[in-house]
Amino acid sequence: MRRCFQYLVFLLALIVATPVLALQPDEILKDPAMEARARELSRELRCMVCQNQSIDDSDAPLARDLRLLVRERLVQGDSDRQVRDFLVARYGEFVLLRPPLRWHTLILWFLGPAALLAGIGGLYLLARRRRMVVVEPAGLSGDEQRRLVELSGPPPSDRT
Amino acid sequence: MIPELGHFALVLALALGVVQAIGPLIGAHYRDAALMRMADSTALMQFVFVALSFAALTVCYVTSDFSVVNVYENSHSAMPLIYKYTSVWGNHEGSMLLWVLILALFGAAVAAFGGNLPATLKANVLAVQSWIACAFYVFILLTSNPFLRLAEAPLEGRDLNPILQDIGLAIHPPLLYLGYVGFSISFSFAVAALIEGRIDAAWARWVRPWTLAAWMFLTVGISMGSYWAYYELGWGGFWFWDPVENSSLMPWLAGTALLHSAVVMEKRNALKIWTLLLAILAFSLSLLGTFLVRSGVLTSVHTFATDPSRGVFILAILVFFIGGALALFAWRAPLLKQGGLFAPVSREGALVFNNLFLTTACLTVFVGTLYPLALESVTGEKISVGPPFFNLTFAPLFIPLLFAMPFGPLLAWKRGDVLGVAQRLMAAFAVGIVAIAVTFVIKGGQSVLAPFGIGLGVYVIGGALIDLIERTGLFRLPLATVRSRAAGLPRSVWGTAVAHIGIAMSLIGIVAQVWADERIVSLKPQQTVSIAGYTLSFDRLTQRTGPNFREQAAKFTVRNSGGTVVGIMDPSKRTFPARATTTTEASLLTRGTSQLYLSLGDANDDGSVAVRLYHKPLVLLIWLGSVVMMLGGGLSLSDRRLRVGAPKPAKKTAAKPALQPAE
């Protein structure tokens, strides 16, 4: 009875969780150049039901559908851009693993480079300020000179 | 009984933690030696109790006590023994317990080995360490208690997630946590220094070995995780820029920057404030990683919103510690005296350069990881930030960094001579250029950039070797002198060179994947497939039964171009009935540092099987490089220990007025 049950579970498992292993042999296009384009595109497209996987890597059925769709569009003569635009129109920008440069992604794209430039600029200013400090050891100001004279009494020449 | 004991031990650890969080602080303030020394015993006892608690949970797992919810949900009686041990931390509650165990371990280590620290600093460090510990004890006890019982014990457990049923789970999380959580010590040192309002080169010397140890574990921890993903997930990728990976990479980048800036601080008493900030940031990023992974915020902002108890708790911990430390920093740091001056072109300058690029790289990962979350919670707009983004923004930062790397150790302190160093590096430039040319000749124009990557790696290795050759006088002096000079060379010099060679090895391994070859085909038994000069013949497909799974395994015989059999590969697909899931078990055949990678897909009706076959040239260098980096860290650490252990500072350092001897 128990074995029987286990077998049932096993069968069920096969039905429920049949993982299709990422890209399948039957999906590959005959034309190697076009297949290469398809692979390149698939790596930049997100499998929306997975966590951070491209459709090229994903085992999910949706990813397979999208891979087939991408190839279908390419065979019909779409350019890479047209395929991408088509998918964005259908699924939104979420499908692109490299977000396009828009107003709402400005920070995403430019915070790093901006920080690097700011760092370089800051260091440059700091180095210049420090160099000035090193090069010109601050002499006594007029006030300090006067105060020194007051404290140390009149100059020796007066004493004679 | 045992789970209750474990629970109770954790409560006791919390009680000790509270005492340790307050007593030593007061002691340090009033210079009360007894109160300060108390921290030593409490830190050790905290570790003992957390270890008992952890042991209790382990006993529950090993004996398959399914009356404990946590065990029921993540274990199975038929699981091999090793996985019963590892599944202790293969779930949220258990992994948090491992987290605090390692936190307590580091606290105890400071108590045990920190004998040369000034009493007040040690007391403050242990108190701060205990605040963190208390926060996480409370978190576990209130929201993630692993010892909860079920009223009626089920007969069988629900099994551990099959992907985790692998030796990788025994290695990767403990190492990663040792690194991740190890940065808590640097953090505690930084906060303690801010509390005392005093920081000097000696502080850097004390904090460096702890940072170095944590960094070593984190380096290997990340890389072992990467290797695990590589062989387990079935398509041969080794880094996915997944938020979970990123959250371990960020502390690594900050920690690497910290290691380098602490050198400047120790040797030249400069960059003090910056070093403090990095020490705070490295652990803050560890906390952030814990939040990202443990709160469920990554799966979706919405899951986080529906069950926020854990997430909000960690967020509160995060805000308290990061906010508190940064506020303390903003308040106290301006009071610290700035140290030694240096020209922009100098060893210090090179290390500042290193820090600039590492922190920018860290920021890039930070923005890429958190921006989608922030955007979605502010505007509701969903975007994806994946590998193409990071490859474009992160990788370019490493080119100047690696190019400048050999310059650093060759430049003089205070004021260096770039042209002079460039001349000394001539041989390294030459081998780099030769490497580029050779790669072009062998591989042709498949990828224009990749040969330059290989050249960069070779040049970095050359640069590290030149540093060693110059210092030991190899090829210049008689062999006996060279030997004695090599022996007399500080271990940290060896460490630097070895670690730099390690990162260059990883670089070469990563770049070489441009030339990876791939075959995706359907094969029937007796058919063959060729890749990179190897021919694989598909012998047969068999069914096998494991302890808690069934598997379909294929047998392939691998022959080289001469027709000699070089190995057998047997990839399989495993089905775990308890969780109704299937995993692919790829088969790897190592040839030198390259690998053949074979994984099995579905069986078709006509008796053929889909297979994915890869040839990954030099792929092992990626992970070997990290092991070499750890080795470098270890060499450097052995040097530190000698110096730190010495009761009196070396003559040279004592001569500098800026250095304050230990109190």
mmCIF file of C-alpha atoms in Angstrom, chain B residues 48-361:
data_model
loop_
_atom_site.group_PDB
_atom_site.id
_atom_site.type_symbol
_atom_site.label_atom_id
_atom_site.label_comp_id
_atom_site.label_asym_id
_atom_site.label_seq_id
_atom_site.Cartn_x
_atom_site.Cartn_y
_atom_site.Cartn_z
ATOM 1 C CA VAL B 48 28.749 28.348 25.243
ATOM 2 C CA PHE B 49 24.992 28.860 25.556
ATOM 3 C CA VAL B 50 24.401 29.644 21.900
ATOM 4 C CA ALA B 51 26.494 26.597 21.031
ATOM 5 C CA LEU B 52 24.320 24.504 23.374
ATOM 6 C CA SER B 53 21.222 25.891 21.730
ATOM 7 C CA PHE B 54 22.621 25.101 18.308
ATOM 8 C CA ALA B 55 23.610 21.626 19.450
ATOM 9 C CA ALA B 56 20.069 21.054 20.724
ATOM 10 C CA LEU B 57 18.609 21.902 17.336
ATOM 11 C CA THR B 58 21.179 19.671 15.674
ATOM 12 C CA VAL B 59 20.143 16.782 17.938
ATOM 13 C CA CYS B 60 16.513 17.353 16.928
ATOM 14 C CA TYR B 61 17.508 17.126 13.271
ATOM 15 C CA VAL B 62 19.775 14.125 13.586
ATOM 16 C CA THR B 63 17.166 12.184 15.566
ATOM 17 C CA SER B 64 14.444 13.363 13.149
ATOM 18 C CA ASP B 65 12.271 14.750 15.928
ATOM 19 C CA PHE B 66 9.296 15.789 13.797
ATOM 20 C CA SER B 67 7.457 17.182 16.793
ATOM 21 C CA VAL B 68 9.599 20.264 16.224
ATOM 22 C CA VAL B 69 7.983 22.340 13.464
ATOM 23 C CA ASN B 70 11.301 23.379 12.023
ATOM 24 C CA VAL B 71 12.531 19.795 11.731
ATOM 25 C CA TYR B 72 9.228 18.596 10.312
ATOM 26 C CA GLU B 73 9.306 21.244 7.612
ATOM 27 C CA ASN B 74 12.925 20.791 6.561
ATOM 28 C CA SER B 75 13.954 17.225 7.152
ATOM 29 C CA HIS B 76 13.127 13.658 6.238
ATOM 30 C CA SER B 77 13.982 10.480 8.108
ATOM 31 C CA ALA B 78 15.438 8.846 4.984
ATOM 32 C CA MET B 79 17.815 11.688 4.286
ATOM 33 C CA PRO B 80 21.546 10.810 4.435
ATOM 34 C CA LEU B 81 23.063 11.694 7.795
ATOM 35 C CA ILE B 82 25.234 14.526 6.487
ATOM 36 C CA TYR B 83 22.164 16.361 5.184
ATOM 37 C CA LYS B 84 20.455 15.926 8.527
ATOM 38 C CA TYR B 85 23.294 17.952 9.972
ATOM 39 C CA THR B 86 23.381 20.535 7.221
ATOM 40 C CA SER B 87 19.613 21.008 7.071
ATOM 41 C CA VAL B 88 19.945 22.606 10.514
ATOM 42 C CA TRP B 89 20.897 25.801 8.669
ATOM 43 C CA GLY B 90 19.090 25.030 5.413
ATOM 44 C CA ASN B 91 16.103 27.091 6.566
ATOM 45 C CA HIS B 92 15.368 30.539 7.901
ATOM 46 C CA GLU B 93 15.251 29.825 11.662
ATOM 47 C CA GLY B 94 18.258 27.531 11.704
ATOM 48 C CA SER B 95 20.351 29.840 9.579
ATOM 49 C CA MET B 96 19.632 32.702 11.964
ATOM 50 C CA LEU B 97 20.774 30.471 14.805
ATOM 51 C CA LEU B 98 23.994 29.808 12.882
ATOM 52 C CA TRP B 99 24.261 33.573 12.406
ATOM 53 C CA VAL B 100 24.206 34.285 16.149
ATOM 54 C CA LEU B 101 26.441 31.280 16.841
ATOM 55 C CA ILE B 102 29.138 32.809 14.666
ATOM 56 C CA LEU B 103 28.512 36.248 16.144
ATOM 57 C CA ALA B 104 29.027 34.776 19.614
ATOM 58 C CA LEU B 105 32.068 32.874 18.378
ATOM 59 C CA PHE B 106 33.736 36.087 17.243
ATOM 60 C CA GLY B 107 32.845 37.783 20.522
ATOM 61 C CA ALA B 108 34.360 34.889 22.443
ATOM 62 C CA ALA B 109 37.441 34.982 20.219
ATOM 63 C CA VAL B 110 38.019 38.651 21.030
ATOM 64 C CA ALA B 111 37.591 37.862 24.717
ATOM 65 C CA ALA B 112 40.016 34.957 24.505
ATOM 66 C CA PHE B 113 42.685 36.296 22.163
ATOM 67 C CA GLY B 114 42.371 40.042 22.670
ATOM 68 C CA GLY B 115 44.731 40.035 25.644
ATOM 69 C CA ASN B 116 46.903 42.756 24.160
ATOM 70 C CA LEU B 117 44.017 45.207 23.703
ATOM 71 C CA PRO B 118 43.681 48.172 26.052
ATOM 72 C CA ALA B 119 41.133 47.209 28.707
ATOM 73 C CA THR B 120 38.682 49.997 27.852
ATOM 74 C CA LEU B 121 38.752 49.326 24.134
ATOM 75 C CA LYS B 122 38.218 45.624 24.691
ATOM 76 C CA ALA B 123 35.312 46.250 27.054
ATOM 77 C CA ASN B 124 33.669 48.636 24.608
ATOM 78 C CA VAL B 125 34.176 46.297 21.652
ATOM 79 C CA LEU B 126 32.596 43.401 23.519
ATOM 80 C CA ALA B 127 29.705 45.584 24.670
ATOM 81 C CA VAL B 128 28.938 46.721 21.114
ATOM 82 C CA GLN B 129 29.258 43.144 19.881
ATOM 83 C CA SER B 130 26.732 42.170 22.510
ATOM 84 C CA TRP B 131 24.208 44.814 21.383
ATOM 85 C CA ILE B 132 24.206 43.203 17.969
ATOM 86 C CA ALA B 133 23.908 39.757 19.513
ATOM 87 C CA CYS B 134 20.998 40.817 21.751
ATOM 88 C CA ALA B 135 19.117 42.302 18.810
ATOM 89 C CA PHE B 136 19.387 39.036 16.930
ATOM 90 C CA TYR B 137 18.611 36.824 19.955
ATOM 91 C CA VAL B 138 15.392 38.781 20.411
ATOM 92 C CA PHE B 139 14.694 38.514 16.690
ATOM 93 C CA ILE B 140 15.055 34.732 16.816
ATOM 94 C CA LEU B 141 13.109 34.286 20.030
ATOM 95 C CA LEU B 142 10.191 36.492 18.963
ATOM 96 C CA THR B 143 9.847 35.916 15.232
ATOM 97 C CA SER B 144 11.939 32.932 14.194
ATOM 98 C CA ASN B 145 12.016 30.431 17.010
ATOM 99 C CA PRO B 146 13.369 27.126 15.676
ATOM 100 C CA PHE B 147 12.258 25.213 18.771
ATOM 101 C CA LEU B 148 8.479 25.510 18.394
ATOM 102 C CA ARG B 149 6.633 22.212 18.782
ATOM 103 C CA LEU B 150 3.680 20.662 17.026
ATOM 104 C CA ALA B 151 0.870 19.373 19.206
ATOM 105 C CA GLU B 152 0.820 16.093 17.312
ATOM 106 C CA ALA B 153 4.091 14.910 15.869
ATOM 107 C CA PRO B 154 3.791 13.847 12.201
ATOM 108 C CA LEU B 155 5.302 10.531 11.172
ATOM 109 C CA GLU B 156 7.416 11.915 8.399
ATOM 110 C CA GLY B 157 9.058 15.228 7.618
ATOM 111 C CA ARG B 158 8.552 17.296 4.503
ATOM 112 C CA ASP B 159 12.154 16.924 3.405
ATOM 113 C CA LEU B 160 14.812 19.503 2.759
ATOM 114 C CA ASN B 161 14.592 21.425 -0.491
ATOM 115 C CA PRO B 162 16.347 18.989 -2.873
ATOM 116 C CA ILE B 163 18.522 21.705 -4.347
ATOM 117 C CA LEU B 164 20.022 22.107 -0.884
ATOM 118 C CA GLN B 165 20.688 18.385 -0.490
ATOM 119 C CA ASP B 166 24.267 18.733 -1.462
ATOM 120 C CA ILE B 167 27.668 18.915 0.152
ATOM 121 C CA GLY B 168 27.640 22.602 -0.847
ATOM 122 C CA LEU B 169 25.232 23.306 1.996
ATOM 123 C CA ALA B 170 27.798 21.940 4.426
ATOM 124 C CA ILE B 171 30.494 24.289 3.158
ATOM 125 C CA HIS B 172 29.036 27.446 1.689
ATOM 126 C CA PRO B 173 26.773 28.923 4.423
ATOM 127 C CA PRO B 174 29.121 28.406 7.375
ATOM 128 C CA LEU B 175 32.046 29.954 5.486
ATOM 129 C CA LEU B 176 29.910 32.776 4.167
ATOM 130 C CA TYR B 177 28.546 33.535 7.625
ATOM 131 C CA LEU B 178 32.022 33.431 9.153
ATOM 132 C CA GLY B 179 32.898 36.200 6.728
ATOM 133 C CA TYR B 180 29.653 38.096 6.754
ATOM 134 C CA VAL B 181 29.247 38.087 10.508
ATOM 135 C CA GLY B 182 32.983 38.386 11.080
ATOM 136 C CA PHE B 183 32.793 41.983 9.923
ATOM 137 C CA SER B 184 30.769 42.618 13.080
ATOM 138 C CA ILE B 185 34.103 42.741 14.903
ATOM 139 C CA SER B 186 35.419 45.513 12.661
ATOM 140 C CA PHE B 187 32.121 47.293 13.247
ATOM 141 C CA SER B 188 32.353 46.873 17.007
ATOM 142 C CA PHE B 189 35.940 48.130 16.959
ATOM 143 C CA ALA B 190 34.877 51.175 14.969
ATOM 144 C CA VAL B 191 31.967 52.001 17.252
ATOM 145 C CA ALA B 192 34.132 51.417 20.337
ATOM 146 C CA ALA B 193 36.753 53.790 18.934
ATOM 147 C CA LEU B 194 34.055 56.395 18.330
ATOM 148 C CA ILE B 195 32.741 55.963 21.862
ATOM 149 C CA GLU B 196 36.236 56.446 23.250
ATOM 150 C CA GLY B 197 36.838 59.308 20.838
ATOM 151 C CA ARG B 198 40.374 58.094 20.273
ATOM 152 C CA ILE B 199 41.791 56.255 17.342
ATOM 153 C CA ASP B 200 45.333 55.686 16.236
ATOM 154 C CA ALA B 201 47.530 53.439 14.179
ATOM 155 C CA ALA B 202 47.490 50.837 16.928
ATOM 156 C CA TRP B 203 43.721 50.553 16.509
ATOM 157 C CA ALA B 204 44.253 49.641 12.873
ATOM 158 C CA ARG B 205 46.780 47.029 13.885
ATOM 159 C CA TRP B 206 44.296 45.425 16.277
ATOM 160 C CA VAL B 207 41.363 45.506 13.921
ATOM 161 C CA ARG B 208 43.213 44.262 10.859
ATOM 162 C CA PRO B 209 43.634 40.592 11.779
ATOM 163 C CA TRP B 210 39.890 40.292 12.526
ATOM 164 C CA THR B 211 38.965 41.983 9.281
ATOM 165 C CA LEU B 212 41.448 39.845 7.420
ATOM 166 C CA ALA B 213 40.053 36.645 8.926
ATOM 167 C CA ALA B 214 36.492 37.637 8.065
ATOM 168 C CA TRP B 215 37.544 38.646 4.568
ATOM 169 C CA MET B 216 39.249 35.297 3.974
ATOM 170 C CA PHE B 217 36.154 33.359 4.949
ATOM 171 C CA LEU B 218 33.900 35.615 2.921
ATOM 172 C CA THR B 219 36.103 35.281 -0.161
ATOM 173 C CA VAL B 220 36.027 31.512 -0.086
ATOM 174 C CA GLY B 221 32.414 31.438 1.086
ATOM 175 C CA ILE B 222 31.245 33.443 -1.912
ATOM 176 C CA SER B 223 33.352 31.438 -4.288
ATOM 177 C CA MET B 224 32.182 28.074 -2.936
ATOM 178 C CA GLY B 225 28.603 29.284 -3.310
ATOM 179 C CA SER B 226 29.414 30.178 -6.875
ATOM 180 C CA TYR B 227 30.885 26.732 -7.554
ATOM 181 C CA TRP B 228 27.868 25.104 -5.961
ATOM 182 C CA ALA B 229 25.493 27.043 -8.197
ATOM 183 C CA TYR B 230 27.713 26.176 -11.144
ATOM 184 C CA TYR B 231 27.401 22.423 -10.770
ATOM 185 C CA GLU B 232 23.975 22.243 -9.183
ATOM 186 C CA LEU B 233 21.798 24.449 -11.333
ATOM 187 C CA GLY B 234 22.574 22.591 -14.526
ATOM 188 C CA TRP B 235 23.459 25.261 -17.023
ATOM 189 C CA GLY B 236 26.998 26.001 -15.984
ATOM 190 C CA GLY B 237 26.632 29.626 -14.955
ATOM 191 C CA PHE B 238 28.761 30.667 -11.993
ATOM 192 C CA TRP B 239 27.554 34.151 -11.155
ATOM 193 C CA PHE B 240 24.064 35.421 -11.810
ATOM 194 C CA TRP B 241 24.038 38.896 -10.278
ATOM 195 C CA ASP B 242 21.176 37.671 -8.196
ATOM 196 C CA PRO B 243 20.257 39.996 -5.313
ATOM 197 C CA VAL B 244 21.171 37.248 -2.856
ATOM 198 C CA GLU B 245 24.628 36.960 -4.394
ATOM 199 C CA ASN B 246 24.960 40.710 -4.569
ATOM 200 C CA SER B 247 24.223 41.034 -0.893
ATOM 201 C CA SER B 248 27.303 38.938 -0.134
ATOM 202 C CA LEU B 249 29.394 40.706 -2.751
ATOM 203 C CA MET B 250 28.757 44.170 -1.272
ATOM 204 C CA PRO B 251 30.318 43.407 2.137
ATOM 205 C CA TRP B 252 33.181 41.741 0.282
ATOM 206 C CA LEU B 253 33.885 44.862 -1.763
ATOM 207 C CA ALA B 254 33.628 47.122 1.274
ATOM 208 C CA GLY B 255 35.712 44.676 3.323
ATOM 209 C CA THR B 256 38.407 44.534 0.657
ATOM 210 C CA ALA B 257 38.521 48.330 0.629
ATOM 211 C CA LEU B 258 38.707 48.279 4.435
ATOM 212 C CA LEU B 259 41.663 45.881 4.421
ATOM 213 C CA HIS B 260 43.579 48.216 2.155
ATOM 214 C CA SER B 261 42.742 51.453 3.921
ATOM 215 C CA ALA B 262 43.594 49.877 7.282
ATOM 216 C CA VAL B 263 47.100 49.271 5.902
ATOM 217 C CA VAL B 264 47.493 52.991 5.289
ATOM 218 C CA MET B 265 46.189 53.746 8.730
ATOM 219 C CA GLU B 266 48.468 51.245 10.418
ATOM 220 C CA LYS B 267 51.616 52.223 8.557
ATOM 221 C CA ARG B 268 51.085 55.932 8.073
ATOM 222 C CA ASN B 269 48.394 56.926 10.548
ATOM 223 C CA ALA B 270 46.382 58.452 7.680
ATOM 224 C CA LEU B 271 42.854 57.806 6.341
ATOM 225 C CA LYS B 272 41.605 57.273 9.885
ATOM 226 C CA ILE B 273 38.095 58.609 9.447
ATOM 227 C CA TRP B 274 37.650 56.866 6.133
ATOM 228 C CA THR B 275 38.784 53.547 7.616
ATOM 229 C CA LEU B 276 36.287 53.921 10.447
ATOM 230 C CA LEU B 277 33.529 54.628 7.955
ATOM 231 C CA LEU B 278 34.442 51.562 5.905
ATOM 232 C CA ALA B 279 34.451 49.378 9.014
ATOM 233 C CA ILE B 280 30.931 50.575 9.768
ATOM 234 C CA LEU B 281 29.827 50.169 6.160
ATOM 235 C CA ALA B 282 31.180 46.649 5.701
ATOM 236 C CA PHE B 283 29.054 45.261 8.498
ATOM 237 C CA SER B 284 26.112 47.515 7.626
ATOM 238 C CA LEU B 285 26.122 45.893 4.212
ATOM 239 C CA SER B 286 26.213 42.480 5.901
ATOM 240 C CA LEU B 287 23.134 43.505 7.887
ATOM 241 C CA LEU B 288 21.518 44.784 4.709
ATOM 242 C CA GLY B 289 22.220 41.454 3.070
ATOM 243 C CA THR B 290 20.636 39.656 6.001
ATOM 244 C CA PHE B 291 17.599 41.877 5.648
ATOM 245 C CA LEU B 292 17.333 41.305 1.888
ATOM 246 C CA VAL B 293 17.662 37.548 2.161
ATOM 247 C CA ARG B 294 15.703 36.965 5.352
ATOM 248 C CA SER B 295 12.774 39.368 5.014
ATOM 249 C CA GLY B 296 11.387 38.008 1.759
ATOM 250 C CA VAL B 297 11.502 41.513 0.290
ATOM 251 C CA LEU B 298 13.350 40.164 -2.724
ATOM 252 C CA THR B 299 10.716 37.747 -3.916
ATOM 253 C CA SER B 300 8.402 40.656 -4.114
ATOM 254 C CA VAL B 301 7.752 43.881 -2.337
ATOM 255 C CA HIS B 302 4.244 42.541 -1.850
ATOM 256 C CA THR B 303 5.129 39.354 0.002
ATOM 257 C CA PHE B 304 7.073 41.569 2.309
ATOM 258 C CA ALA B 305 4.016 43.746 2.838
ATOM 259 C CA THR B 306 1.729 40.793 3.566
ATOM 260 C CA ASP B 307 3.903 39.136 6.217
ATOM 261 C CA PRO B 308 6.080 41.924 7.476
ATOM 262 C CA SER B 309 6.807 40.778 11.044
ATOM 263 C CA ARG B 310 10.291 39.419 10.332
ATOM 264 C CA GLY B 311 11.145 41.972 7.712
ATOM 265 C CA VAL B 312 10.147 44.911 9.852
ATOM 266 C CA PHE B 313 12.093 43.509 12.784
ATOM 267 C CA ILE B 314 15.303 43.151 10.780
ATOM 268 C CA LEU B 315 14.656 46.533 9.224
ATOM 269 C CA ALA B 316 14.440 48.000 12.711
ATOM 270 C CA ILE B 317 17.725 46.304 13.666
ATOM 271 C CA LEU B 318 19.218 47.630 10.457
ATOM 272 C CA VAL B 319 18.063 51.179 11.040
ATOM 273 C CA PHE B 320 19.181 51.133 14.661
ATOM 274 C CA PHE B 321 22.686 49.847 14.014
ATOM 275 C CA ILE B 322 23.464 51.544 10.729
ATOM 276 C CA GLY B 323 21.727 54.774 11.675
ATOM 277 C CA GLY B 324 23.166 54.741 15.172
ATOM 278 C CA ALA B 325 26.691 54.013 14.025
ATOM 279 C CA LEU B 326 26.586 56.627 11.292
ATOM 280 C CA ALA B 327 25.124 59.219 13.658
ATOM 281 C CA LEU B 328 27.850 58.448 16.175
ATOM 282 C CA PHE B 329 30.313 58.714 13.327
ATOM 283 C CA ALA B 330 28.990 62.091 12.208
ATOM 284 C CA TRP B 331 29.158 63.335 15.788
ATOM 285 C CA ARG B 332 32.523 62.008 16.854
ATOM 286 C CA ALA B 333 34.576 61.646 13.666
ATOM 287 C CA PRO B 334 35.292 65.377 13.228
ATOM 288 C CA LEU B 335 36.936 65.312 16.662
ATOM 289 C CA LEU B 336 39.495 62.774 15.504
ATOM 290 C CA LYS B 337 42.839 64.172 14.493
ATOM 291 C CA GLN B 338 43.885 63.765 10.884
ATOM 292 C CA GLY B 339 47.092 61.894 10.445
ATOM 293 C CA GLY B 340 50.045 61.693 8.080
ATOM 294 C CA LEU B 341 50.206 63.623 4.847
ATOM 295 C CA PHE B 342 51.164 62.094 1.549
ATOM 296 C CA ALA B 343 51.576 63.068 -2.087
ATOM 297 C CA PRO B 344 48.899 61.843 -4.525
ATOM 298 C CA VAL B 345 51.466 59.614 -6.179
ATOM 299 C CA SER B 346 52.550 57.311 -3.388
ATOM 300 C CA ARG B 347 51.669 53.945 -1.885
ATOM 301 C CA GLU B 348 48.969 55.719 0.113
ATOM 302 C CA GLY B 349 47.693 57.335 -3.064
ATOM 303 C CA ALA B 350 47.527 53.932 -4.774
ATOM 304 C CA LEU B 351 45.545 52.535 -1.866
ATOM 305 C CA VAL B 352 43.173 55.515 -2.036
ATOM 306 C CA PHE B 353 42.752 54.744 -5.735
ATOM 307 C CA ASN B 354 41.940 51.154 -4.806
ATOM 308 C CA ASN B 355 39.384 52.341 -2.264
ATOM 309 C CA LEU B 356 37.785 54.753 -4.707
ATOM 310 C CA PHE B 357 37.163 52.051 -7.282
ATOM 311 C CA LEU B 358 36.149 49.368 -4.819
ATOM 312 C CA THR B 359 33.613 51.605 -3.124
ATOM 313 C CA THR B 360 32.258 52.755 -6.483
ATOM 314 C CA ALA B 361 31.928 49.106 -7.502
#
